[in-house]
Amino acid sequence: TYTTTTFNSVQWDFDDFTNMCDNTGFITTSGDRPNIRLVYCGGVDLNDLEYSWSPTVGLDDATSANPNVTPPSSPITYTVTVGETGSGCESTADVTVGWYPPADVSFIPQPDEGVYPFAPYFNNTSASDVTSFVWNFGNGDGSTDQFPNYTFQGPGVYVVTLQGTSVNGCVGLFVDTVIVLDQPIVEIPNVFSPNGDGENDTFAFLDFRGFDTFSFKVFNRWGMLVHETRNVRDGNNTIWKPANDVPDGTYYYVFNGKGLNGDSFEKTGHITLVR
């Protein structure tokens, strides 16, 4: 608060019209000006700030500097007023908050199982508005490519995660599993009964994984070839459906395959056919 004193001069003019004379004199007056309270806010740090948000819908604390907001499904504009306690300094600003869904993130490992070293194709099927990606291959390795090239160097079950961020800044997460085998797996049954009762009528592998190509040959007890399959797609389907003229008895098979890693694989055994 400042108090100022000012001085003012008043000029008086005197004229004597009788004697045709004149003169000039001055009278000085003085007085106190009113008290004036000055407040200067620009360019200085303020303390003890107060915050007021409006409207308060969706806010957990309308007087906080950083309130948490749960906005409605449509955009909403908040006005925040910031002022210093007792000084009269304040300022306002507007912020518009919109609700956006999580980023639509997904991928497909093709295939999702193989023999190491195993390099599946990671087909990123995320939505077009997802613009940044962070991959984790379940072993500490990662990538930020949209369609990464990665080779698993050891057997195991790998939980692969993809985190994506949309153009609106929203994050989404997708998880899938990749199984890496140390060698191809084929499990061949040793008995079946093609008698038309709907149970165990066809011969198929119980488990078939990790092969690039294979051949499966069945011989009778005299060493004559009675059946052969070479189509790798048949590995998870019917392998042998013998004709009615194939007699019951014991047959022998030879399985030769090449794993997805290029290694050769062979397995032999017998099959009992009982109608």
Short mmCIF file of C-alpha atoms in Angstrom, two decimals:
data_model
loop_
_atom_site.label_atom_id
_atom_site.label_comp_id
_atom_site.label_asym_id
_atom_site.label_seq_id
_atom_site.Cartn_x
_atom_site.Cartn_y
_atom_site.Cartn_z
CA THR A 1 0.00 0.00 0.00
CA TYR A 2 1.37 3.37 -1.04
CA THR A 3 0.40 6.85 0.27
CA THR A 4 1.20 9.84 -1.95
CA THR A 5 0.98 13.60 -1.32
CA THR A 6 0.49 16.06 -4.18
CA PHE A 7 0.70 19.81 -4.52
CA ASN A 8 -1.49 21.86 -6.84
CA SER A 9 -1.08 25.52 -7.77
CA VAL A 10 -4.06 27.74 -8.59
CA GLN A 11 -3.53 30.89 -10.61
CA TRP A 12 -5.55 34.03 -9.83
CA ASP A 13 -5.80 37.00 -12.21
CA PHE A 14 -6.71 40.48 -10.86
CA ASP A 15 -7.88 43.34 -13.09
CA ASP A 16 -8.43 47.00 -12.09
CA PHE A 17 -10.67 48.37 -14.78
CA THR A 18 -10.71 51.81 -13.16
CA ASN A 19 -7.00 52.37 -13.32
CA MET A 20 -6.51 49.99 -16.21
CA CYS A 21 -4.08 47.78 -14.18
CA ASP A 22 -3.85 44.05 -13.67
CA ASN A 23 -1.78 41.56 -11.63
CA THR A 24 -1.41 37.85 -11.24
CA GLY A 25 -0.96 35.83 -8.04
CA PHE A 26 -0.69 32.15 -7.06
CA ILE A 27 -2.24 30.25 -4.18
CA THR A 28 -0.83 26.77 -3.48
CA THR A 29 -3.10 24.07 -2.01
CA SER A 30 -2.03 20.67 -0.72
CA GLY A 31 -3.84 17.45 0.27
CA ASP A 32 -3.44 13.67 0.62
CA ARG A 33 -4.48 11.36 -2.20
CA PRO A 34 -6.58 8.26 -1.39
CA ASN A 35 -4.77 5.07 -0.41
CA ILE A 36 -4.26 2.76 -3.42
CA ARG A 37 -3.66 -1.06 -3.16
CA LEU A 38 -1.58 -2.40 -6.07
CA VAL A 39 -1.50 -6.09 -7.08
CA TYR A 40 0.96 -7.32 -9.72
CA CYS A 41 0.62 -10.96 -10.90
CA GLY A 42 2.36 -11.39 -14.21
CA GLY A 43 5.68 -13.21 -14.43
CA VAL A 44 6.01 -14.19 -10.77
CA ASP A 45 5.71 -17.52 -8.93
CA LEU A 46 2.56 -17.86 -6.89
CA ASN A 47 2.10 -19.92 -3.75
CA ASP A 48 -0.91 -21.44 -1.98
CA LEU A 49 -2.83 -21.93 -5.20
CA GLU A 50 -6.51 -22.82 -5.21
CA TYR A 51 -8.17 -24.84 -8.00
CA SER A 52 -11.77 -24.96 -9.03
CA TRP A 53 -13.06 -27.21 -11.85
CA SER A 54 -16.41 -26.80 -13.53
CA PRO A 55 -18.54 -28.75 -14.24
CA THR A 56 -17.78 -31.34 -11.59
CA VAL A 57 -19.35 -34.31 -13.39
CA GLY A 58 -16.96 -37.24 -13.61
CA LEU A 59 -14.31 -35.64 -11.36
CA ASP A 60 -13.14 -37.30 -8.17
CA ASP A 61 -12.05 -33.93 -6.67
CA ALA A 62 -13.09 -30.63 -8.24
CA THR A 63 -10.58 -28.68 -6.10
CA SER A 64 -7.50 -30.76 -6.95
CA ALA A 65 -4.73 -29.64 -9.26
CA ASN A 66 -4.80 -33.06 -10.95
CA PRO A 67 -8.22 -34.67 -10.54
CA ASN A 68 -9.02 -38.09 -11.91
CA VAL A 69 -11.77 -37.96 -14.49
CA THR A 70 -14.23 -40.56 -15.70
CA PRO A 71 -15.75 -38.76 -18.67
CA PRO A 72 -19.13 -39.63 -20.16
CA SER A 73 -19.39 -41.31 -23.53
CA SER A 74 -19.44 -37.93 -25.30
CA PRO A 75 -16.73 -35.23 -25.10
CA ILE A 76 -17.01 -32.71 -22.24
CA THR A 77 -15.23 -29.37 -21.70
CA TYR A 78 -13.96 -28.53 -18.22
CA THR A 79 -12.99 -25.02 -17.07
CA VAL A 80 -10.35 -24.75 -14.37
CA THR A 81 -9.81 -21.55 -12.39
CA VAL A 82 -6.46 -21.20 -10.62
CA GLY A 83 -5.86 -18.46 -8.08
CA GLU A 84 -3.46 -17.55 -5.27
CA THR A 85 -5.01 -17.50 -1.82
CA GLY A 86 -5.73 -13.92 -0.68
CA SER A 87 -4.00 -12.14 -3.56
CA GLY A 88 -6.77 -11.84 -6.07
CA CYS A 89 -4.61 -13.26 -8.85
CA GLU A 90 -6.38 -15.92 -10.89
CA SER A 91 -6.51 -17.37 -14.37
CA THR A 92 -8.79 -19.77 -16.22
CA ALA A 93 -8.28 -22.40 -18.90
CA ASP A 94 -10.46 -24.90 -20.74
CA VAL A 95 -9.75 -28.53 -21.52
CA THR A 96 -11.94 -30.90 -23.54
CA VAL A 97 -11.96 -34.54 -22.49
CA GLY A 98 -13.32 -37.25 -24.77
CA TRP A 99 -13.90 -40.95 -24.08
CA TYR A 100 -12.26 -43.38 -26.46
CA PRO A 101 -12.26 -47.18 -26.30
CA PRO A 102 -9.05 -49.16 -25.75
CA ALA A 103 -6.97 -49.77 -28.85
CA ASP A 104 -8.23 -52.77 -30.85
CA VAL A 105 -5.09 -54.91 -30.83
CA SER A 106 -4.73 -58.50 -32.09
CA PHE A 107 -2.36 -60.81 -33.93
CA ILE A 108 -2.18 -64.40 -35.20
CA PRO A 109 1.05 -66.44 -35.04
CA GLN A 110 1.17 -68.56 -38.18
CA PRO A 111 1.76 -71.32 -37.29
CA ASP A 112 1.61 -71.18 -33.52
CA GLU A 113 3.72 -74.31 -33.05
CA GLY A 114 6.94 -75.61 -34.54
CA VAL A 115 10.38 -77.06 -33.97
CA TYR A 116 13.25 -74.79 -33.02
CA PRO A 117 14.74 -72.77 -34.54
CA PHE A 118 11.20 -71.61 -35.17
CA ALA A 119 10.24 -68.42 -37.03
CA PRO A 120 6.46 -68.04 -37.23
CA TYR A 121 4.83 -65.21 -39.15
CA PHE A 122 3.23 -62.74 -36.77
CA ASN A 123 0.17 -61.53 -38.65
CA ASN A 124 -0.76 -58.22 -37.01
CA THR A 125 -4.54 -57.93 -37.30
CA SER A 126 -4.92 -54.78 -35.19
CA ALA A 127 -7.32 -52.02 -36.24
CA SER A 128 -6.10 -49.42 -38.72
CA ASP A 129 -6.10 -46.63 -36.12
CA VAL A 130 -3.46 -48.45 -34.04
CA THR A 131 -0.23 -46.73 -35.01
CA SER A 132 2.46 -47.88 -32.56
CA PHE A 133 3.35 -51.37 -31.38
CA VAL A 134 5.43 -52.96 -28.65
CA TRP A 135 6.01 -56.74 -28.88
CA ASN A 136 7.25 -59.03 -26.13
CA PHE A 137 8.12 -62.54 -27.27
CA GLY A 138 7.96 -64.05 -23.80
CA ASN A 139 11.71 -64.42 -23.31
CA GLY A 140 12.86 -60.85 -22.82
CA ASP A 141 13.17 -60.10 -26.53
CA GLY A 142 10.90 -57.60 -28.23
CA SER A 143 10.23 -55.47 -31.27
CA THR A 144 8.42 -52.28 -32.27
CA ASP A 145 7.77 -53.37 -35.87
CA GLN A 146 4.23 -53.78 -37.09
CA PHE A 147 5.05 -57.18 -38.61
CA PRO A 148 8.16 -58.40 -36.80
CA ASN A 149 10.49 -61.16 -37.96
CA TYR A 150 11.58 -63.26 -35.00
CA THR A 151 13.14 -66.70 -34.55
CA PHE A 152 12.79 -68.70 -31.34
CA GLN A 153 16.11 -70.41 -30.68
CA GLY A 154 15.03 -72.90 -28.02
CA PRO A 155 12.10 -75.11 -27.04
CA GLY A 156 9.45 -73.83 -24.68
CA VAL A 157 6.02 -72.29 -24.31
CA TYR A 158 6.25 -68.58 -25.06
CA VAL A 159 3.54 -66.11 -24.03
CA VAL A 160 3.72 -63.41 -26.69
CA THR A 161 2.14 -60.03 -25.95
CA LEU A 162 1.42 -57.10 -28.23
CA GLN A 163 0.70 -53.65 -26.81
CA GLY A 164 -0.68 -51.13 -29.27
CA THR A 165 -1.53 -47.44 -29.03
CA SER A 166 -4.24 -45.81 -31.13
CA VAL A 167 -4.21 -42.34 -32.68
CA ASN A 168 -6.26 -41.18 -29.68
CA GLY A 169 -3.54 -42.29 -27.28
CA CYS A 170 -5.50 -45.27 -25.95
CA VAL A 171 -3.66 -48.52 -25.22
CA GLY A 172 -4.74 -52.09 -25.90
CA LEU A 173 -3.12 -55.45 -25.14
CA PHE A 174 -3.36 -58.85 -26.82
CA VAL A 175 -1.79 -62.15 -25.71
CA ASP A 176 -1.23 -65.44 -27.53
CA THR A 177 0.97 -68.50 -27.03
CA VAL A 178 3.67 -69.96 -29.26
CA ILE A 179 4.86 -73.52 -28.62
CA VAL A 180 8.38 -74.41 -29.72
CA LEU A 181 9.29 -78.11 -29.74
CA ASP A 182 12.74 -79.62 -29.42
CA GLN A 183 11.79 -82.23 -32.07
CA PRO A 184 8.72 -83.20 -34.13
CA ILE A 185 6.06 -85.23 -32.36
CA VAL A 186 3.97 -88.05 -33.80
CA GLU A 187 1.95 -90.49 -31.71
CA ILE A 188 0.68 -93.53 -33.60
CA PRO A 189 -2.00 -95.88 -32.21
CA ASN A 190 -1.33 -99.62 -32.21
CA VAL A 191 -4.88 -100.93 -32.63
CA PHE A 192 -8.12 -100.00 -34.39
CA SER A 193 -11.36 -101.71 -35.40
CA PRO A 194 -12.89 -100.65 -38.74
CA ASN A 195 -16.15 -102.54 -38.28
CA GLY A 196 -18.55 -99.69 -39.08
CA ASP A 197 -19.87 -99.18 -35.55
CA GLY A 198 -18.78 -95.54 -35.54
CA GLU A 199 -16.07 -96.05 -32.95
CA ASN A 200 -12.41 -96.35 -33.86
CA ASP A 201 -13.30 -97.10 -37.48
CA THR A 202 -10.43 -95.14 -39.02
CA PHE A 203 -6.75 -94.98 -38.32
CA ALA A 204 -5.33 -91.53 -37.48
CA PHE A 205 -2.36 -90.16 -35.57
CA LEU A 206 -3.10 -89.34 -31.96
CA ASP A 207 -0.65 -86.44 -32.03
CA PHE A 208 1.11 -84.86 -35.00
CA ARG A 209 3.19 -81.67 -34.67
CA GLY A 210 6.26 -79.99 -36.04
CA PHE A 211 6.56 -81.73 -39.42
CA ASP A 212 7.18 -80.19 -42.80
CA THR A 213 6.77 -83.43 -44.79
CA PHE A 214 6.28 -87.09 -43.95
CA SER A 215 5.54 -90.52 -45.40
CA PHE A 216 3.65 -93.28 -43.62
CA LYS A 217 3.79 -96.84 -44.99
CA VAL A 218 1.91 -99.91 -43.77
CA PHE A 219 3.10 -103.46 -44.55
CA ASN A 220 1.55 -106.85 -43.94
CA ARG A 221 3.40 -109.66 -42.23
CA TRP A 222 4.97 -110.71 -45.52
CA GLY A 223 6.41 -107.26 -46.15
CA MET A 224 3.95 -106.25 -48.85
CA LEU A 225 2.96 -102.56 -48.92
CA VAL A 226 -0.77 -102.24 -48.25
CA HIS A 227 -1.04 -98.47 -47.64
CA GLU A 228 0.99 -95.27 -48.03
CA THR A 229 0.29 -91.63 -47.11
CA ARG A 230 2.49 -88.68 -48.07
CA ASN A 231 0.26 -85.62 -47.67
CA VAL A 232 1.38 -83.61 -44.65
CA ARG A 233 -2.12 -82.17 -44.32
CA ASP A 234 -3.35 -85.67 -43.52
CA GLY A 235 -1.31 -85.71 -40.33
CA ASN A 236 -4.28 -84.53 -38.27
CA ASN A 237 -6.87 -86.46 -40.27
CA THR A 238 -7.59 -90.01 -41.39
CA ILE A 239 -4.40 -91.84 -42.32
CA TRP A 240 -5.71 -95.24 -43.22
CA LYS A 241 -9.18 -96.59 -43.90
CA PRO A 242 -8.63 -100.15 -45.10
CA ALA A 243 -10.95 -101.83 -47.56
CA ASN A 244 -13.11 -104.73 -46.48
CA ASP A 245 -10.81 -107.20 -48.20
CA VAL A 246 -7.93 -106.28 -45.90
CA PRO A 247 -7.94 -109.08 -43.32
CA ASP A 248 -7.67 -108.71 -39.59
CA GLY A 249 -4.23 -109.14 -38.19
CA THR A 250 -1.00 -107.43 -37.29
CA TYR A 251 0.54 -104.88 -39.64
CA TYR A 252 3.78 -102.96 -39.46
CA TYR A 253 4.43 -99.32 -40.23
CA VAL A 254 7.39 -97.11 -41.07
CA PHE A 255 7.08 -93.38 -40.49
CA ASN A 256 9.66 -91.02 -42.03
CA GLY A 257 9.38 -87.28 -41.66
CA LYS A 258 11.25 -84.01 -41.88
CA GLY A 259 10.75 -81.47 -39.12
CA LEU A 260 10.14 -77.80 -39.69
CA ASN A 261 13.75 -77.28 -38.62
CA GLY A 262 14.96 -79.62 -41.39
CA ASP A 263 15.88 -82.56 -39.13
CA SER A 264 14.95 -86.09 -40.22
CA PHE A 265 12.70 -88.23 -38.06
CA GLU A 266 11.87 -91.96 -38.24
CA LYS A 267 9.56 -94.18 -36.24
CA THR A 268 8.49 -97.82 -36.65
CA GLY A 269 5.91 -100.00 -34.93
CA HIS A 270 2.99 -102.37 -35.36
CA ILE A 271 -0.77 -102.01 -35.74
CA THR A 272 -3.39 -104.58 -34.81
CA LEU A 273 -6.50 -104.53 -37.00
CA VAL A 274 -9.54 -106.12 -35.31
CA ARG A 275 -13.08 -105.97 -36.72
#
